[in-house]
Amino acid sequence: MDIYISSPLTGTAIGLAEVPDPVFAGSMVGPGAAVDPERAPQVAVAPIAGRLVKLKPHAFVVQSADGRGVLVHLGIDTVNLEGRGFELIAVEGEQLRAGQPIVTWNPAEVEAGGLSPVSPVIALDAESAAIDAIVNGAVAAGDELFHWR
């Protein structure tokens, strides 16, 4: 079953190679895309419908009914903030609809703190060839970001 992965944030869709982290830029976590978010308070939303299998203040994974997982990592090295500046809205284990709010955060504050707010959106355990139709340019939260065959 093909699925479309939606942007969890409003901003500019960019390729993973542009992410300022070699692990994400090298697709070592998996293929996908990234969003350079608008520098304003935002609500990160579910990129697909499914179960919220992992929830940390700076990252979350939503798993579809057919077992595919999508990781959203809010900023680079933001684990070091230990949750400061992030507010959890959803609950781990919750069944989500695509576009449902999960975390609030402020990319401008992350950047002011010296970290990049660029947010990778990764198709976990996927082959690079299974990802296509990657959007490049302005996106709103909920807009299509890429296609996973």
mmCIF file with all atom_site columns, C-alpha atoms in Angstrom:
data_model
loop_
_atom_site.group_PDB
_atom_site.id
_atom_site.type_symbol
_atom_site.label_atom_id
_atom_site.label_alt_id
_atom_site.label_comp_id
_atom_site.label_asym_id
_atom_site.label_entity_id
_atom_site.label_seq_id
_atom_site.pdbx_PDB_ins_code
_atom_site.Cartn_x
_atom_site.Cartn_y
_atom_site.Cartn_z
_atom_site.occupancy
_atom_site.B_iso_or_equiv
_atom_site.pdbx_formal_charge
_atom_site.auth_seq_id
_atom_site.auth_comp_id
_atom_site.auth_asym_id
_atom_site.auth_atom_id
_atom_site.pdbx_PDB_model_num
ATOM 1   C CA . MET A 1 1   ? 0.000  0.000  0.000  1.00 0.00 ? 1   MET A CA 1
ATOM 2   C CA . ASP A 1 2   ? 1.369  3.410  -0.974 1.00 0.00 ? 2   ASP A CA 1
ATOM 3   C CA . ILE A 1 3   ? 1.172  6.212  1.569  1.00 0.00 ? 3   ILE A CA 1
ATOM 4   C CA . TYR A 1 4   ? 1.738  9.939  1.392  1.00 0.00 ? 4   TYR A CA 1
ATOM 5   C CA . ILE A 1 5   ? 3.741  11.505 4.172  1.00 0.00 ? 5   ILE A CA 1
ATOM 6   C CA . SER A 1 6   ? 2.525  14.961 5.169  1.00 0.00 ? 6   SER A CA 1
ATOM 7   C CA . SER A 1 7   ? 4.659  17.791 6.417  1.00 0.00 ? 7   SER A CA 1
ATOM 8   C CA . PRO A 1 8   ? 4.466  17.950 10.205 1.00 0.00 ? 8   PRO A CA 1
ATOM 9   C CA . LEU A 1 9   ? 5.425  21.655 10.131 1.00 0.00 ? 9   LEU A CA 1
ATOM 10  C CA . THR A 1 10  ? 4.980  24.859 8.175  1.00 0.00 ? 10  THR A CA 1
ATOM 11  C CA . GLY A 1 11  ? 8.145  26.072 6.485  1.00 0.00 ? 11  GLY A CA 1
ATOM 12  C CA . THR A 1 12  ? 10.336 25.119 3.549  1.00 0.00 ? 12  THR A CA 1
ATOM 13  C CA . ALA A 1 13  ? 10.740 21.499 2.450  1.00 0.00 ? 13  ALA A CA 1
ATOM 14  C CA . ILE A 1 14  ? 14.369 20.617 1.717  1.00 0.00 ? 14  ILE A CA 1
ATOM 15  C CA . GLY A 1 15  ? 16.308 17.494 0.843  1.00 0.00 ? 15  GLY A CA 1
ATOM 16  C CA . LEU A 1 16  ? 17.941 15.426 3.580  1.00 0.00 ? 16  LEU A CA 1
ATOM 17  C CA . ALA A 1 17  ? 21.357 16.271 2.128  1.00 0.00 ? 17  ALA A CA 1
ATOM 18  C CA . GLU A 1 18  ? 20.771 19.858 3.325  1.00 0.00 ? 18  GLU A CA 1
ATOM 19  C CA . VAL A 1 19  ? 20.242 18.840 6.967  1.00 0.00 ? 19  VAL A CA 1
ATOM 20  C CA . PRO A 1 20  ? 23.140 20.133 9.109  1.00 0.00 ? 20  PRO A CA 1
ATOM 21  C CA . ASP A 1 21  ? 23.764 16.719 10.656 1.00 0.00 ? 21  ASP A CA 1
ATOM 22  C CA . PRO A 1 22  ? 25.802 14.007 8.876  1.00 0.00 ? 22  PRO A CA 1
ATOM 23  C CA . VAL A 1 23  ? 23.672 11.159 10.213 1.00 0.00 ? 23  VAL A CA 1
ATOM 24  C CA . PHE A 1 24  ? 20.436 12.571 8.772  1.00 0.00 ? 24  PHE A CA 1
ATOM 25  C CA . ALA A 1 25  ? 22.109 14.115 5.696  1.00 0.00 ? 25  ALA A CA 1
ATOM 26  C CA . GLY A 1 26  ? 23.647 10.755 4.834  1.00 0.00 ? 26  GLY A CA 1
ATOM 27  C CA . SER A 1 27  ? 20.258 8.998  5.158  1.00 0.00 ? 27  SER A CA 1
ATOM 28  C CA . MET A 1 28  ? 21.761 6.719  7.824  1.00 0.00 ? 28  MET A CA 1
ATOM 29  C CA . VAL A 1 29  ? 18.502 6.802  9.775  1.00 0.00 ? 29  VAL A CA 1
ATOM 30  C CA . GLY A 1 30  ? 16.498 6.309  6.565  1.00 0.00 ? 30  GLY A CA 1
ATOM 31  C CA . PRO A 1 31  ? 15.317 8.182  3.481  1.00 0.00 ? 31  PRO A CA 1
ATOM 32  C CA . GLY A 1 32  ? 12.886 11.070 3.603  1.00 0.00 ? 32  GLY A CA 1
ATOM 33  C CA . ALA A 1 33  ? 12.930 14.855 3.550  1.00 0.00 ? 33  ALA A CA 1
ATOM 34  C CA . ALA A 1 34  ? 13.269 17.732 5.997  1.00 0.00 ? 34  ALA A CA 1
ATOM 35  C CA . VAL A 1 35  ? 11.440 20.926 6.821  1.00 0.00 ? 35  VAL A CA 1
ATOM 36  C CA . ASP A 1 36  ? 13.186 24.180 7.636  1.00 0.00 ? 36  ASP A CA 1
ATOM 37  C CA . PRO A 1 37  ? 10.372 25.540 9.818  1.00 0.00 ? 37  PRO A CA 1
ATOM 38  C CA . GLU A 1 38  ? 9.074  29.062 10.008 1.00 0.00 ? 38  GLU A CA 1
ATOM 39  C CA . ARG A 1 39  ? 10.691 30.865 12.909 1.00 0.00 ? 39  ARG A CA 1
ATOM 40  C CA . ALA A 1 40  ? 7.544  31.191 14.970 1.00 0.00 ? 40  ALA A CA 1
ATOM 41  C CA . PRO A 1 41  ? 5.716  29.048 17.536 1.00 0.00 ? 41  PRO A CA 1
ATOM 42  C CA . GLN A 1 42  ? 4.415  25.922 15.817 1.00 0.00 ? 42  GLN A CA 1
ATOM 43  C CA . VAL A 1 43  ? 2.416  22.797 16.454 1.00 0.00 ? 43  VAL A CA 1
ATOM 44  C CA . ALA A 1 44  ? 4.050  19.687 14.996 1.00 0.00 ? 44  ALA A CA 1
ATOM 45  C CA . VAL A 1 45  ? 1.343  17.398 13.599 1.00 0.00 ? 45  VAL A CA 1
ATOM 46  C CA . ALA A 1 46  ? 1.169  13.714 12.702 1.00 0.00 ? 46  ALA A CA 1
ATOM 47  C CA . PRO A 1 47  ? 2.609  13.091 9.202  1.00 0.00 ? 47  PRO A CA 1
ATOM 48  C CA . ILE A 1 48  ? 0.437  9.977  8.774  1.00 0.00 ? 48  ILE A CA 1
ATOM 49  C CA . ALA A 1 49  ? -2.482 8.302  10.481 1.00 0.00 ? 49  ALA A CA 1
ATOM 50  C CA . GLY A 1 50  ? -1.403 5.648  12.944 1.00 0.00 ? 50  GLY A CA 1
ATOM 51  C CA . ARG A 1 51  ? -0.246 4.929  16.444 1.00 0.00 ? 51  ARG A CA 1
ATOM 52  C CA . LEU A 1 52  ? 2.177  7.238  18.258 1.00 0.00 ? 52  LEU A CA 1
ATOM 53  C CA . VAL A 1 53  ? 4.714  4.545  19.153 1.00 0.00 ? 53  VAL A CA 1
ATOM 54  C CA . LYS A 1 54  ? 7.434  6.862  20.510 1.00 0.00 ? 54  LYS A CA 1
ATOM 55  C CA . LEU A 1 55  ? 7.126  10.376 21.921 1.00 0.00 ? 55  LEU A CA 1
ATOM 56  C CA . LYS A 1 56  ? 9.955  12.525 23.227 1.00 0.00 ? 56  LYS A CA 1
ATOM 57  C CA . PRO A 1 57  ? 9.786  16.327 23.462 1.00 0.00 ? 57  PRO A CA 1
ATOM 58  C CA . HIS A 1 58  ? 12.163 16.707 20.479 1.00 0.00 ? 58  HIS A CA 1
ATOM 59  C CA . ALA A 1 59  ? 11.080 13.704 18.359 1.00 0.00 ? 59  ALA A CA 1
ATOM 60  C CA . PHE A 1 60  ? 8.292  11.242 17.724 1.00 0.00 ? 60  PHE A CA 1
ATOM 61  C CA . VAL A 1 61  ? 7.461  8.171  15.631 1.00 0.00 ? 61  VAL A CA 1
ATOM 62  C CA . VAL A 1 62  ? 4.038  7.431  14.155 1.00 0.00 ? 62  VAL A CA 1
ATOM 63  C CA . GLN A 1 63  ? 3.437  3.893  12.856 1.00 0.00 ? 63  GLN A CA 1
ATOM 64  C CA . SER A 1 64  ? 0.841  3.223  10.162 1.00 0.00 ? 64  SER A CA 1
ATOM 65  C CA . ALA A 1 65  ? -1.622 0.339  10.275 1.00 0.00 ? 65  ALA A CA 1
ATOM 66  C CA . ASP A 1 66  ? 0.642  -1.642 7.899  1.00 0.00 ? 66  ASP A CA 1
ATOM 67  C CA . GLY A 1 67  ? 3.641  -1.212 10.222 1.00 0.00 ? 67  GLY A CA 1
ATOM 68  C CA . ARG A 1 68  ? 5.569  1.600  8.520  1.00 0.00 ? 68  ARG A CA 1
ATOM 69  C CA . GLY A 1 69  ? 7.119  4.112  10.909 1.00 0.00 ? 69  GLY A CA 1
ATOM 70  C CA . VAL A 1 70  ? 7.758  7.797  10.279 1.00 0.00 ? 70  VAL A CA 1
ATOM 71  C CA . LEU A 1 71  ? 10.220 9.641  12.518 1.00 0.00 ? 71  LEU A CA 1
ATOM 72  C CA . VAL A 1 72  ? 9.900  13.402 12.973 1.00 0.00 ? 72  VAL A CA 1
ATOM 73  C CA . HIS A 1 73  ? 12.928 14.976 14.654 1.00 0.00 ? 73  HIS A CA 1
ATOM 74  C CA . LEU A 1 74  ? 12.272 18.584 15.727 1.00 0.00 ? 74  LEU A CA 1
ATOM 75  C CA . GLY A 1 75  ? 15.581 20.341 15.159 1.00 0.00 ? 75  GLY A CA 1
ATOM 76  C CA . ILE A 1 76  ? 19.146 19.057 15.345 1.00 0.00 ? 76  ILE A CA 1
ATOM 77  C CA . ASP A 1 77  ? 20.743 18.151 18.681 1.00 0.00 ? 77  ASP A CA 1
ATOM 78  C CA . THR A 1 78  ? 17.575 19.350 20.425 1.00 0.00 ? 78  THR A CA 1
ATOM 79  C CA . VAL A 1 79  ? 17.768 16.305 22.704 1.00 0.00 ? 79  VAL A CA 1
ATOM 80  C CA . ASN A 1 80  ? 20.263 18.475 24.611 1.00 0.00 ? 80  ASN A CA 1
ATOM 81  C CA . LEU A 1 81  ? 17.441 20.874 25.543 1.00 0.00 ? 81  LEU A CA 1
ATOM 82  C CA . GLU A 1 82  ? 16.025 18.098 27.748 1.00 0.00 ? 82  GLU A CA 1
ATOM 83  C CA . GLY A 1 83  ? 12.478 19.072 26.816 1.00 0.00 ? 83  GLY A CA 1
ATOM 84  C CA . ARG A 1 84  ? 12.823 22.806 27.482 1.00 0.00 ? 84  ARG A CA 1
ATOM 85  C CA . GLY A 1 85  ? 10.703 24.747 24.992 1.00 0.00 ? 85  GLY A CA 1
ATOM 86  C CA . PHE A 1 86  ? 8.596  21.737 23.949 1.00 0.00 ? 86  PHE A CA 1
ATOM 87  C CA . GLU A 1 87  ? 5.098  20.918 25.172 1.00 0.00 ? 87  GLU A CA 1
ATOM 88  C CA . LEU A 1 88  ? 3.615  17.487 24.550 1.00 0.00 ? 88  LEU A CA 1
ATOM 89  C CA . ILE A 1 89  ? 0.004  17.493 23.375 1.00 0.00 ? 89  ILE A CA 1
ATOM 90  C CA . ALA A 1 90  ? -0.465 13.841 22.395 1.00 0.00 ? 90  ALA A CA 1
ATOM 91  C CA . VAL A 1 91  ? 0.250  10.750 24.481 1.00 0.00 ? 91  VAL A CA 1
ATOM 92  C CA . GLU A 1 92  ? 2.530  7.854  23.527 1.00 0.00 ? 92  GLU A CA 1
ATOM 93  C CA . GLY A 1 93  ? 0.414  4.913  22.390 1.00 0.00 ? 93  GLY A CA 1
ATOM 94  C CA . GLU A 1 94  ? -2.403 7.182  21.163 1.00 0.00 ? 94  GLU A CA 1
ATOM 95  C CA . GLN A 1 95  ? -4.084 6.434  17.823 1.00 0.00 ? 95  GLN A CA 1
ATOM 96  C CA . LEU A 1 96  ? -3.710 9.536  15.640 1.00 0.00 ? 96  LEU A CA 1
ATOM 97  C CA . ARG A 1 97  ? -5.270 10.869 12.486 1.00 0.00 ? 97  ARG A CA 1
ATOM 98  C CA . ALA A 1 98  ? -2.953 12.553 9.968  1.00 0.00 ? 98  ALA A CA 1
ATOM 99  C CA . GLY A 1 99  ? -2.565 16.202 10.925 1.00 0.00 ? 99  GLY A CA 1
ATOM 100 C CA . GLN A 1 100 ? -3.367 15.700 14.604 1.00 0.00 ? 100 GLN A CA 1
ATOM 101 C CA . PRO A 1 101 ? -1.307 17.963 16.933 1.00 0.00 ? 101 PRO A CA 1
ATOM 102 C CA . ILE A 1 102 ? 1.527  16.232 18.823 1.00 0.00 ? 102 ILE A CA 1
ATOM 103 C CA . VAL A 1 103 ? 4.047  18.810 20.157 1.00 0.00 ? 103 VAL A CA 1
ATOM 104 C CA . THR A 1 104 ? 4.274  22.596 20.394 1.00 0.00 ? 104 THR A CA 1
ATOM 105 C CA . TRP A 1 105 ? 7.661  24.286 20.091 1.00 0.00 ? 105 TRP A CA 1
ATOM 106 C CA . ASN A 1 106 ? 9.278  27.484 18.860 1.00 0.00 ? 106 ASN A CA 1
ATOM 107 C CA . PRO A 1 107 ? 11.916 27.060 16.135 1.00 0.00 ? 107 PRO A CA 1
ATOM 108 C CA . ALA A 1 108 ? 13.015 30.710 16.647 1.00 0.00 ? 108 ALA A CA 1
ATOM 109 C CA . GLU A 1 109 ? 13.931 29.948 20.266 1.00 0.00 ? 109 GLU A CA 1
ATOM 110 C CA . VAL A 1 110 ? 15.794 26.789 19.222 1.00 0.00 ? 110 VAL A CA 1
ATOM 111 C CA . GLU A 1 111 ? 17.792 28.811 16.700 1.00 0.00 ? 111 GLU A CA 1
ATOM 112 C CA . ALA A 1 112 ? 18.409 31.621 19.213 1.00 0.00 ? 112 ALA A CA 1
ATOM 113 C CA . GLY A 1 113 ? 19.882 28.960 21.493 1.00 0.00 ? 113 GLY A CA 1
ATOM 114 C CA . GLY A 1 114 ? 22.454 28.068 18.849 1.00 0.00 ? 114 GLY A CA 1
ATOM 115 C CA . LEU A 1 115 ? 20.786 24.931 17.465 1.00 0.00 ? 115 LEU A CA 1
ATOM 116 C CA . SER A 1 116 ? 19.337 24.280 14.034 1.00 0.00 ? 116 SER A CA 1
ATOM 117 C CA . PRO A 1 117 ? 15.536 23.969 13.923 1.00 0.00 ? 117 PRO A CA 1
ATOM 118 C CA . VAL A 1 118 ? 15.707 22.016 10.616 1.00 0.00 ? 118 VAL A CA 1
ATOM 119 C CA . SER A 1 119 ? 13.510 18.966 11.145 1.00 0.00 ? 119 SER A CA 1
ATOM 120 C CA . PRO A 1 120 ? 14.108 15.639 9.351  1.00 0.00 ? 120 PRO A CA 1
ATOM 121 C CA . VAL A 1 121 ? 11.086 13.498 8.474  1.00 0.00 ? 121 VAL A CA 1
ATOM 122 C CA . ILE A 1 122 ? 12.303 9.926  7.981  1.00 0.00 ? 122 ILE A CA 1
ATOM 123 C CA . ALA A 1 123 ? 10.748 6.772  6.526  1.00 0.00 ? 123 ALA A CA 1
ATOM 124 C CA . LEU A 1 124 ? 12.113 4.204  8.996  1.00 0.00 ? 124 LEU A CA 1
ATOM 125 C CA . ASP A 1 125 ? 13.370 0.867  7.638  1.00 0.00 ? 125 ASP A CA 1
ATOM 126 C CA . ALA A 1 126 ? 12.672 1.996  4.046  1.00 0.00 ? 126 ALA A CA 1
ATOM 127 C CA . GLU A 1 127 ? 14.848 1.624  0.981  1.00 0.00 ? 127 GLU A CA 1
ATOM 128 C CA . SER A 1 128 ? 15.745 4.908  -0.710 1.00 0.00 ? 128 SER A CA 1
ATOM 129 C CA . ALA A 1 129 ? 14.087 3.685  -3.912 1.00 0.00 ? 129 ALA A CA 1
ATOM 130 C CA . ALA A 1 130 ? 10.759 3.394  -2.071 1.00 0.00 ? 130 ALA A CA 1
ATOM 131 C CA . ILE A 1 131 ? 10.605 7.174  -1.579 1.00 0.00 ? 131 ILE A CA 1
ATOM 132 C CA . ASP A 1 132 ? 9.667  9.574  -4.355 1.00 0.00 ? 132 ASP A CA 1
ATOM 133 C CA . ALA A 1 133 ? 7.699  12.714 -5.168 1.00 0.00 ? 133 ALA A CA 1
ATOM 134 C CA . ILE A 1 134 ? 9.716  14.611 -2.556 1.00 0.00 ? 134 ILE A CA 1
ATOM 135 C CA . VAL A 1 135 ? 8.467  18.181 -2.301 1.00 0.00 ? 135 VAL A CA 1
ATOM 136 C CA . ASN A 1 136 ? 10.944 21.042 -2.376 1.00 0.00 ? 136 ASN A CA 1
ATOM 137 C CA . GLY A 1 137 ? 9.813  24.526 -1.361 1.00 0.00 ? 137 GLY A CA 1
ATOM 138 C CA . ALA A 1 138 ? 7.120  26.102 0.770  1.00 0.00 ? 138 ALA A CA 1
ATOM 139 C CA . VAL A 1 139 ? 4.885  23.723 2.723  1.00 0.00 ? 139 VAL A CA 1
ATOM 140 C CA . ALA A 1 140 ? 2.188  24.112 5.334  1.00 0.00 ? 140 ALA A CA 1
ATOM 141 C CA . ALA A 1 141 ? 1.668  21.598 8.111  1.00 0.00 ? 141 ALA A CA 1
ATOM 142 C CA . GLY A 1 142 ? -0.465 18.842 6.581  1.00 0.00 ? 142 GLY A CA 1
ATOM 143 C CA . ASP A 1 143 ? 0.716  19.387 2.997  1.00 0.00 ? 143 ASP A CA 1
ATOM 144 C CA . GLU A 1 144 ? 2.132  16.385 1.160  1.00 0.00 ? 144 GLU A CA 1
ATOM 145 C CA . LEU A 1 145 ? 5.909  16.039 1.744  1.00 0.00 ? 145 LEU A CA 1
ATOM 146 C CA . PHE A 1 146 ? 6.795  12.744 -0.010 1.00 0.00 ? 146 PHE A CA 1
ATOM 147 C CA . HIS A 1 147 ? 5.373  9.470  -1.268 1.00 0.00 ? 147 HIS A CA 1
ATOM 148 C CA . TRP A 1 148 ? 6.322  6.050  0.172  1.00 0.00 ? 148 TRP A CA 1
ATOM 149 C CA . ARG A 1 149 ? 5.718  3.048  -2.114 1.00 0.00 ? 149 ARG A CA 1
#
